[in-house]
Short mmCIF file of C-alpha atoms in Angstrom, two decimals:
data_model
loop_
_atom_site.label_atom_id
_atom_site.label_comp_id
_atom_site.label_asym_id
_atom_site.label_seq_id
_atom_site.Cartn_x
_atom_site.Cartn_y
_atom_site.Cartn_z
CA MET Y 89 7.07 150.87 54.11
CA ALA Y 90 3.73 150.60 55.89
CA ALA Y 91 3.23 147.59 58.13
CA GLN Y 92 1.03 144.81 56.83
CA PRO Y 93 -1.89 144.05 59.18
CA GLY Y 94 -0.90 141.41 61.73
CA HIS Y 95 2.72 141.48 60.60
CA THR Y 96 5.88 142.79 62.18
CA ASP Y 97 6.74 146.32 61.08
CA PHE Y 98 9.81 146.50 58.90
CA GLN Y 99 11.60 149.06 56.81
CA ILE Y 100 13.59 148.47 53.64
CA ARG Y 101 16.43 150.91 53.05
CA ALA Y 102 19.76 151.23 51.26
CA ALA Y 103 22.54 149.58 53.25
CA ARG Y 104 25.11 151.85 54.90
CA ARG Y 105 28.76 151.21 55.64
CA ASP Y 106 27.93 150.50 59.29
CA ASP Y 107 25.56 147.69 58.24
CA CYS Y 108 28.46 145.60 56.94
CA ARG Y 109 28.88 143.58 60.16
CA ASP Y 110 25.21 142.60 59.97
CA ILE Y 111 25.48 141.85 56.25
CA ALA Y 112 28.60 139.71 56.77
CA ARG Y 113 26.77 137.84 59.56
CA MET Y 114 23.80 137.13 57.27
CA ILE Y 115 26.05 136.15 54.32
CA MET Y 116 27.44 133.42 56.58
CA GLU Y 117 23.94 132.40 57.76
CA LEU Y 118 22.87 132.03 54.12
CA ALA Y 119 26.01 130.02 53.25
CA VAL Y 120 25.34 127.69 56.20
CA PHE Y 121 21.78 127.18 54.90
CA GLU Y 122 23.22 126.49 51.43
CA LYS Y 123 25.61 123.96 53.02
CA MET Y 124 28.74 125.72 51.76
CA PRO Y 125 30.00 127.80 54.71
CA ASP Y 126 33.62 126.85 53.88
CA GLN Y 127 33.36 128.88 50.68
CA VAL Y 128 32.90 132.19 52.51
CA LYS Y 129 36.21 134.07 52.49
CA ILE Y 130 34.91 137.60 52.77
CA SER Y 131 34.87 139.86 55.83
CA HIS Y 132 32.87 142.93 56.76
CA GLN Y 133 35.98 145.03 56.07
CA GLU Y 134 36.04 143.82 52.46
CA LEU Y 135 32.33 144.54 52.09
CA GLU Y 136 32.96 148.07 53.37
CA ARG Y 137 35.80 148.57 50.90
CA ASP Y 138 34.06 146.98 47.91
CA GLY Y 139 30.54 148.34 48.38
CA PHE Y 140 30.91 151.70 50.10
CA GLY Y 141 33.93 153.35 48.51
CA PRO Y 142 34.15 155.67 45.50
CA ASN Y 143 33.45 152.94 42.88
CA PRO Y 144 31.13 150.45 44.57
CA LEU Y 145 31.15 146.93 43.09
CA PHE Y 146 27.62 146.15 44.28
CA GLN Y 147 24.48 147.63 45.81
CA CYS Y 148 22.78 146.39 48.91
CA LEU Y 149 19.41 146.84 50.65
CA VAL Y 150 18.60 145.79 54.19
CA ALA Y 151 15.36 145.10 56.06
CA GLU Y 152 15.23 146.55 59.55
CA VAL Y 153 12.72 145.95 62.36
CA PRO Y 154 12.09 148.22 65.35
CA GLU Y 155 14.05 147.60 68.56
CA GLY Y 156 10.91 146.14 70.15
CA HIS Y 157 10.82 143.38 67.52
CA LYS Y 158 14.52 142.54 67.45
CA SER Y 159 15.68 138.93 67.02
CA ALA Y 160 16.46 136.55 69.89
CA GLU Y 161 20.16 137.52 69.44
CA GLY Y 162 19.35 141.22 69.49
CA CYS Y 163 19.55 141.95 65.75
CA THR Y 164 17.36 144.63 64.16
CA VAL Y 165 18.81 144.21 60.63
CA VAL Y 166 17.12 140.93 59.75
CA GLY Y 167 17.34 140.62 55.96
CA TYR Y 168 19.38 141.84 53.01
CA THR Y 169 19.76 141.65 49.28
CA LEU Y 170 22.95 142.30 47.34
CA PHE Y 171 22.79 143.02 43.62
CA TYR Y 172 24.64 144.56 40.67
CA TYR Y 173 24.12 145.37 37.02
CA THR Y 174 24.93 143.00 34.19
CA TYR Y 175 24.43 143.13 30.43
CA SER Y 176 22.63 140.89 27.97
CA THR Y 177 23.88 140.99 24.38
CA TRP Y 178 20.32 140.13 23.35
CA MET Y 179 18.33 142.53 25.55
CA GLY Y 180 20.64 145.14 27.13
CA SER Y 181 20.87 146.18 30.79
CA SER Y 182 19.96 143.60 33.41
CA VAL Y 183 20.13 143.39 37.18
CA TYR Y 184 21.49 140.35 38.97
CA MET Y 185 20.43 139.52 42.52
CA GLU Y 186 23.42 137.74 44.04
CA ASP Y 187 21.80 137.16 47.46
CA LEU Y 188 18.36 137.46 49.04
CA TYR Y 189 18.10 136.46 52.68
CA VAL Y 190 15.70 136.88 55.59
CA MET Y 191 16.49 135.47 59.05
CA PRO Y 192 14.31 132.39 59.74
CA GLU Y 193 12.30 133.93 62.59
CA PHE Y 194 11.28 136.85 60.33
CA ARG Y 195 10.09 134.83 57.35
CA GLY Y 196 6.48 134.82 56.13
CA LYS Y 197 6.05 138.54 56.77
CA GLY Y 198 6.65 139.82 53.24
CA ILE Y 199 10.23 140.93 53.92
CA GLY Y 200 11.82 138.79 51.18
CA LYS Y 201 9.19 139.92 48.69
CA GLY Y 202 9.72 143.53 49.74
CA LEU Y 203 13.48 143.30 49.23
CA MET Y 204 13.17 141.59 45.85
CA SER Y 205 10.48 143.92 44.50
CA LYS Y 206 12.64 146.88 45.52
CA VAL Y 207 15.53 145.43 43.47
CA ALA Y 208 13.13 145.09 40.52
CA GLN Y 209 12.04 148.72 40.95
CA VAL Y 210 15.60 150.05 41.26
CA GLY Y 211 16.60 147.97 38.22
CA LYS Y 212 13.70 149.18 36.09
CA ARG Y 213 14.59 152.78 36.89
CA LYS Y 214 17.99 151.97 35.38
CA ARG Y 215 16.27 150.58 32.24
CA CYS Y 216 16.96 146.95 33.14
CA VAL Y 217 14.72 144.50 31.30
CA ARG Y 218 15.69 141.43 33.32
CA LEU Y 219 16.19 140.46 36.94
CA GLN Y 220 18.23 137.28 37.21
CA LEU Y 221 19.48 135.05 40.02
CA CYS Y 222 20.70 131.54 40.82
CA VAL Y 223 19.04 129.06 43.21
CA LEU Y 224 20.09 125.57 44.35
CA ASP Y 225 17.87 122.84 42.93
CA TRP Y 226 17.11 121.35 46.38
CA ASN Y 227 16.02 124.73 47.79
CA THR Y 228 12.36 124.09 47.03
CA PRO Y 229 10.92 126.88 49.22
CA SER Y 230 12.97 129.46 47.31
CA LEU Y 231 12.24 127.93 43.90
CA ASP Y 232 8.52 127.95 44.73
CA PHE Y 233 8.72 131.54 45.98
CA TYR Y 234 10.38 132.77 42.78
CA ALA Y 235 8.10 130.69 40.52
CA ALA Y 236 5.01 132.09 42.26
CA LYS Y 237 6.25 135.57 41.40
CA GLY Y 238 6.67 134.63 37.74
CA ALA Y 239 10.35 133.69 37.44
CA GLN Y 240 11.34 131.34 34.64
CA ASP Y 241 13.80 128.55 35.44
CA LEU Y 242 16.11 128.85 32.43
CA THR Y 243 18.18 125.84 33.45
CA ALA Y 244 15.07 123.63 33.41
CA LYS Y 245 13.48 125.34 30.38
CA GLU Y 246 16.40 125.99 28.05
CA GLY Y 247 19.27 123.99 29.54
CA TRP Y 248 21.62 126.74 30.73
CA HIS Y 249 24.47 125.49 32.95
CA PHE Y 250 26.53 127.74 35.16
CA LEU Y 251 30.31 127.30 34.85
CA ARG Y 252 33.21 128.64 36.89
CA PHE Y 253 36.96 128.98 36.60
CA ASP Y 254 38.77 129.76 39.83
CA GLY Y 255 42.00 128.94 41.67
CA ASP Y 256 44.68 127.19 39.59
CA ALA Y 257 42.40 126.90 36.53
CA LEU Y 258 41.92 130.68 36.45
CA ASP Y 259 45.63 131.32 37.03
CA ALA Y 260 46.61 128.94 34.21
CA LEU Y 261 44.13 130.57 31.85
CA ALA Y 262 45.39 134.08 32.61
CA GLU Y 263 49.01 132.99 32.10
CA GLU Y 264 48.21 131.75 28.59
CA ALA Y 265 46.85 135.14 27.54
CA PRO Y 266 48.41 136.79 24.49
CA GLU Y 267 50.69 139.75 25.16
CA ASP Y 268 49.14 143.22 25.18
CA MET H 40 49.78 138.11 19.52
CA ALA H 41 52.30 136.06 17.62
CA ALA H 42 50.97 133.60 15.09
CA GLN H 43 50.94 129.95 16.05
CA PRO H 44 52.87 127.82 13.52
CA GLY H 45 50.59 126.62 10.76
CA HIS H 46 47.72 128.77 12.01
CA THR H 47 46.07 131.88 10.67
CA ASP H 48 47.51 135.05 12.15
CA PHE H 49 45.13 136.85 14.43
CA GLN H 50 45.24 139.73 16.83
CA ILE H 51 43.21 140.17 19.99
CA ARG H 52 42.48 143.75 20.95
CA ALA H 53 40.00 145.88 22.89
CA ALA H 54 36.88 146.54 20.83
CA ARG H 55 36.32 150.07 19.53
CA ARG H 56 33.10 151.90 18.85
CA ASP H 57 33.43 151.22 15.13
CA ASP H 58 33.52 147.45 15.78
CA CYS H 59 29.89 147.48 16.95
CA ARG H 60 28.43 146.50 13.58
CA ASP H 61 30.70 143.46 13.50
CA ILE H 62 29.89 142.64 17.13
CA ALA H 63 26.13 142.95 16.49
CA ARG H 64 26.51 140.67 13.47
CA MET H 65 28.31 138.04 15.56
CA ILE H 66 25.83 138.37 18.46
CA MET H 67 23.14 137.33 15.98
CA GLU H 68 25.30 134.51 14.57
CA LEU H 69 25.76 133.17 18.11
CA ALA H 70 22.02 133.46 18.87
CA VAL H 71 21.23 131.53 15.68
CA PHE H 72 23.65 128.81 16.77
CA GLU H 73 21.97 128.79 20.20
CA LYS H 74 18.57 128.47 18.44
CA MET H 75 17.17 131.66 19.99
CA PRO H 76 17.57 134.38 17.31
CA ASP H 77 14.12 135.78 18.18
CA GLN H 78 15.46 136.87 21.57
CA VAL H 79 17.95 139.34 20.09
CA LYS H 80 16.52 142.86 20.43
CA ILE H 81 19.74 144.82 20.48
CA SER H 82 21.29 146.86 17.68
CA HIS H 83 24.79 148.12 17.00
CA GLN H 84 23.62 151.61 18.04
CA GLU H 85 22.70 150.32 21.49
CA LEU H 86 26.04 148.54 21.79
CA GLU H 87 27.78 151.81 20.92
CA ARG H 88 25.77 153.70 23.54
CA ASP H 89 26.04 151.07 26.27
CA GLY H 90 29.64 149.99 25.82
CA PHE H 91 31.51 153.02 24.49
CA GLY H 92 30.09 156.01 26.35
CA PRO H 93 31.24 157.62 29.60
CA ASN H 94 30.00 154.79 31.88
CA PRO H 95 30.36 151.59 29.85
CA LEU H 96 28.11 148.71 30.96
CA PHE H 97 30.43 146.04 29.57
CA GLN H 98 33.86 145.42 28.08
CA CYS H 99 34.55 143.73 24.80
CA LEU H 100 37.52 142.19 23.00
CA VAL H 101 37.64 141.25 19.35
CA ALA H 102 39.82 138.90 17.29
CA GLU H 103 40.96 140.29 13.98
CA VAL H 104 42.66 138.58 11.04
CA PRO H 105 44.69 140.29 8.28
CA GLU H 106 42.88 141.35 5.10
CA GLY H 107 44.48 138.44 3.25
CA HIS H 108 42.75 135.97 5.57
CA LYS H 109 39.31 137.60 5.69
CA SER H 110 36.17 135.46 5.75
CA ALA H 111 34.18 134.41 2.69
CA GLU H 112 31.87 137.39 3.38
CA GLY H 113 34.80 139.79 3.68
CA CYS H 114 34.97 140.07 7.50
CA THR H 115 38.26 140.62 9.28
CA VAL H 116 36.74 140.82 12.78
CA VAL H 117 36.00 137.12 13.25
CA GLY H 118 35.49 136.63 16.99
CA TYR H 119 34.54 138.51 20.13
CA THR H 120 33.99 138.21 23.83
CA LEU H 121 31.81 140.49 25.94
CA PHE H 122 32.26 140.55 29.71
CA TYR H 123 31.64 142.58 32.87
CA TYR H 124 32.41 142.51 36.56
CA THR H 125 30.20 140.86 39.15
CA TYR H 126 30.55 140.26 42.89
CA SER H 127 30.48 137.15 45.01
CA THR H 128 29.43 137.61 48.64
CA TRP H 129 31.65 134.63 49.44
CA MET H 130 34.77 135.51 47.45
CA GLY H 131 34.62 139.13 46.23
CA SER H 132 35.24 140.46 42.72
CA SER H 133 34.44 138.17 39.80
CA VAL H 134 34.34 138.52 36.06
CA TYR H 135 31.44 137.18 33.99
CA MET H 136 31.88 136.26 30.34
CA GLU H 137 28.51 136.89 28.74
CA ASP H 138 29.53 135.79 25.23
CA LEU H 139 32.48 134.07 23.57
CA TYR H 140 32.21 133.51 19.83
CA VAL H 141 34.44 132.66 16.90
CA MET H 142 33.09 132.41 13.35
CA PRO H 143 32.91 128.75 12.24
CA GLU H 144 35.56 128.99 9.50
CA PHE H 145 38.07 130.40 12.02
CA ARG H 146 37.64 127.78 14.73
CA GLY H 147 40.41 125.41 15.79
CA LYS H 148 43.09 128.11 15.54
CA GLY H 149 43.27 129.10 19.21
CA ILE H 150 41.19 132.24 18.79
CA GLY H 151 38.52 131.28 21.35
CA LYS H 152 41.18 130.26 23.84
CA GLY H 153 43.04 133.51 23.20
CA LEU H 154 39.93 135.61 23.81
CA MET H 155 39.00 133.72 26.98
CA SER H 156 42.49 133.73 28.47
CA LYS H 157 42.67 137.48 27.85
CA VAL H 158 39.43 137.92 29.83
CA ALA H 159 40.99 135.86 32.64
CA GLN H 160 44.11 138.05 32.57
CA VAL H 161 42.16 141.31 32.53
CA GLY H 162 39.97 140.00 35.36
CA LYS H 163 42.91 138.91 37.51
CA ARG H 164 44.47 142.36 37.12
CA LYS H 165 41.24 143.67 38.65
CA ARG H 166 41.60 141.21 41.57
CA CYS H 167 38.87 138.89 40.32
CA VAL H 168 39.03 135.40 41.81
CA ARG H 169 36.45 133.83 39.50
CA LEU H 170 35.59 133.78 35.83
CA GLN H 171 32.03 132.61 35.28
CA LEU H 172 29.78 131.93 32.31
CA CYS H 173 26.67 130.03 31.19
CA VAL H 174 26.53 127.34 28.50
CA LEU H 175 23.60 125.39 27.02
CA ASP H 176 23.59 121.72 28.05
CA TRP H 177 23.39 120.47 24.44
CA ASN H 178 26.39 122.58 23.37
CA THR H 179 28.84 119.73 23.91
CA PRO H 180 31.76 121.24 21.97
CA SER H 181 31.70 124.32 24.22
CA LEU H 182 31.18 122.32 27.42
CA ASP H 183 34.15 120.12 26.46
CA PHE H 184 36.27 123.18 25.61
CA TYR H 185 35.60 124.82 28.99
CA ALA H 186 36.02 121.54 30.93
CA ALA H 187 39.37 120.90 29.23
CA LYS H 188 40.53 124.29 30.51
CA GLY H 189 39.48 123.44 34.07
CA ALA H 190 35.99 124.96 34.40
CA GLN H 191 33.65 123.43 36.96
CA ASP H 192 30.04 122.88 35.94
CA LEU H 193 28.30 124.23 39.05
CA THR H 194 24.85 123.25 37.80
CA ALA H 195 25.92 119.60 37.50
CA LYS H 196 28.13 119.63 40.62
CA GLU H 197 26.13 121.71 43.12
CA GLY H 198 22.70 122.09 41.53
CA TRP H 199 22.61 125.81 40.72
CA HIS H 200 19.70 126.82 38.49
CA PHE H 201 19.55 130.09 36.60
CA LEU H 202 16.28 132.05 37.01
CA ARG H 203 14.92 135.11 35.23
CA PHE H 204 12.17 137.66 35.70
CA ASP H 205 11.35 139.74 32.64
CA GLY H 206 8.37 141.30 30.85
CA ASP H 207 5.12 141.35 32.84
CA ALA H 208 6.60 139.41 35.77
CA LEU H 209 9.32 142.03 36.22
CA ASP H 210 6.83 144.89 35.85
CA ALA H 211 4.48 143.36 38.44
CA LEU H 212 7.36 142.83 40.86
CA ALA H 213 8.57 146.42 40.53
CA GLU H 214 5.05 147.76 41.06
CA GLU H 215 4.78 145.92 44.38
CA ALA H 216 7.90 147.61 45.73
CA PRO H 217 7.60 149.54 49.00
CA GLU H 218 7.67 153.34 48.73
CA ASP H 219 11.02 155.07 49.03
#
């Protein structure tokens, strides 16, 4: 995309297999910010297998800056979003943005907005009528960012709670399943 | 599956294209229970197209009772669950249960548990490490049902809020996307 006046140039593009080390690095940076780094069990190899094989389980975009604007650690891939398609029994096709992340030193330049609006565009081309995501309630900068763009907080507005089975609870559930 | 002693016989099976009228009927029954029937815009034709074509956007299971146990309105398909696969950047493949519903007169017979445990089993066979879902905070019977089976309420425990862009907000977002 064209540079915004006074801002760092950046480009948003589909992620490639060889971006997976950068994506894995940023997944961990985001988890550290969200105070749950212990929950990250995935490696760049698994991202390569799951996202860049014959039946990809997700899609991913990255934001890249020119070499001359690379980060203090030498990174040029400085943001990403990972998303996939879901389905509403009320409305039909939807897109779910699992992650949206921009490295701290590159924030305030429109990169996060660029990544998210690209997900919206890609989703609309696939006839999606919703873009959904989850945010932690103490992450006020993100909540404000999404609200300013017109997102509704369905947990606050309608009372939706997000539930999870995993580990032993998931195993026990699966074992109780009726025979095929 | 085998009948439970003293309970109505029921069978859980993959939904077929010709179940879509029953599924659409139950989607509306669930939306009425959730006090948002106005939000349902989908028809059985769209379910047929989206779920039973060459690239299905979701999977669906139904619970069926014998003719002799049909509902007051003459229905033998008395419950359903609709689910799809998602992806966690921390843990990998996950399964998301969009809907789980059993008609009121058939509750308390293990049908809901049978449908949900089948989703867990199908998901685990696909290497999913999580089964996730959303529930309304005033829907205490469902919250209690899921908690009794070991679900964690991540909204209560960690503060996750569920956000949505749709309508004009989604259109505006997509229009701001950088050029390809």
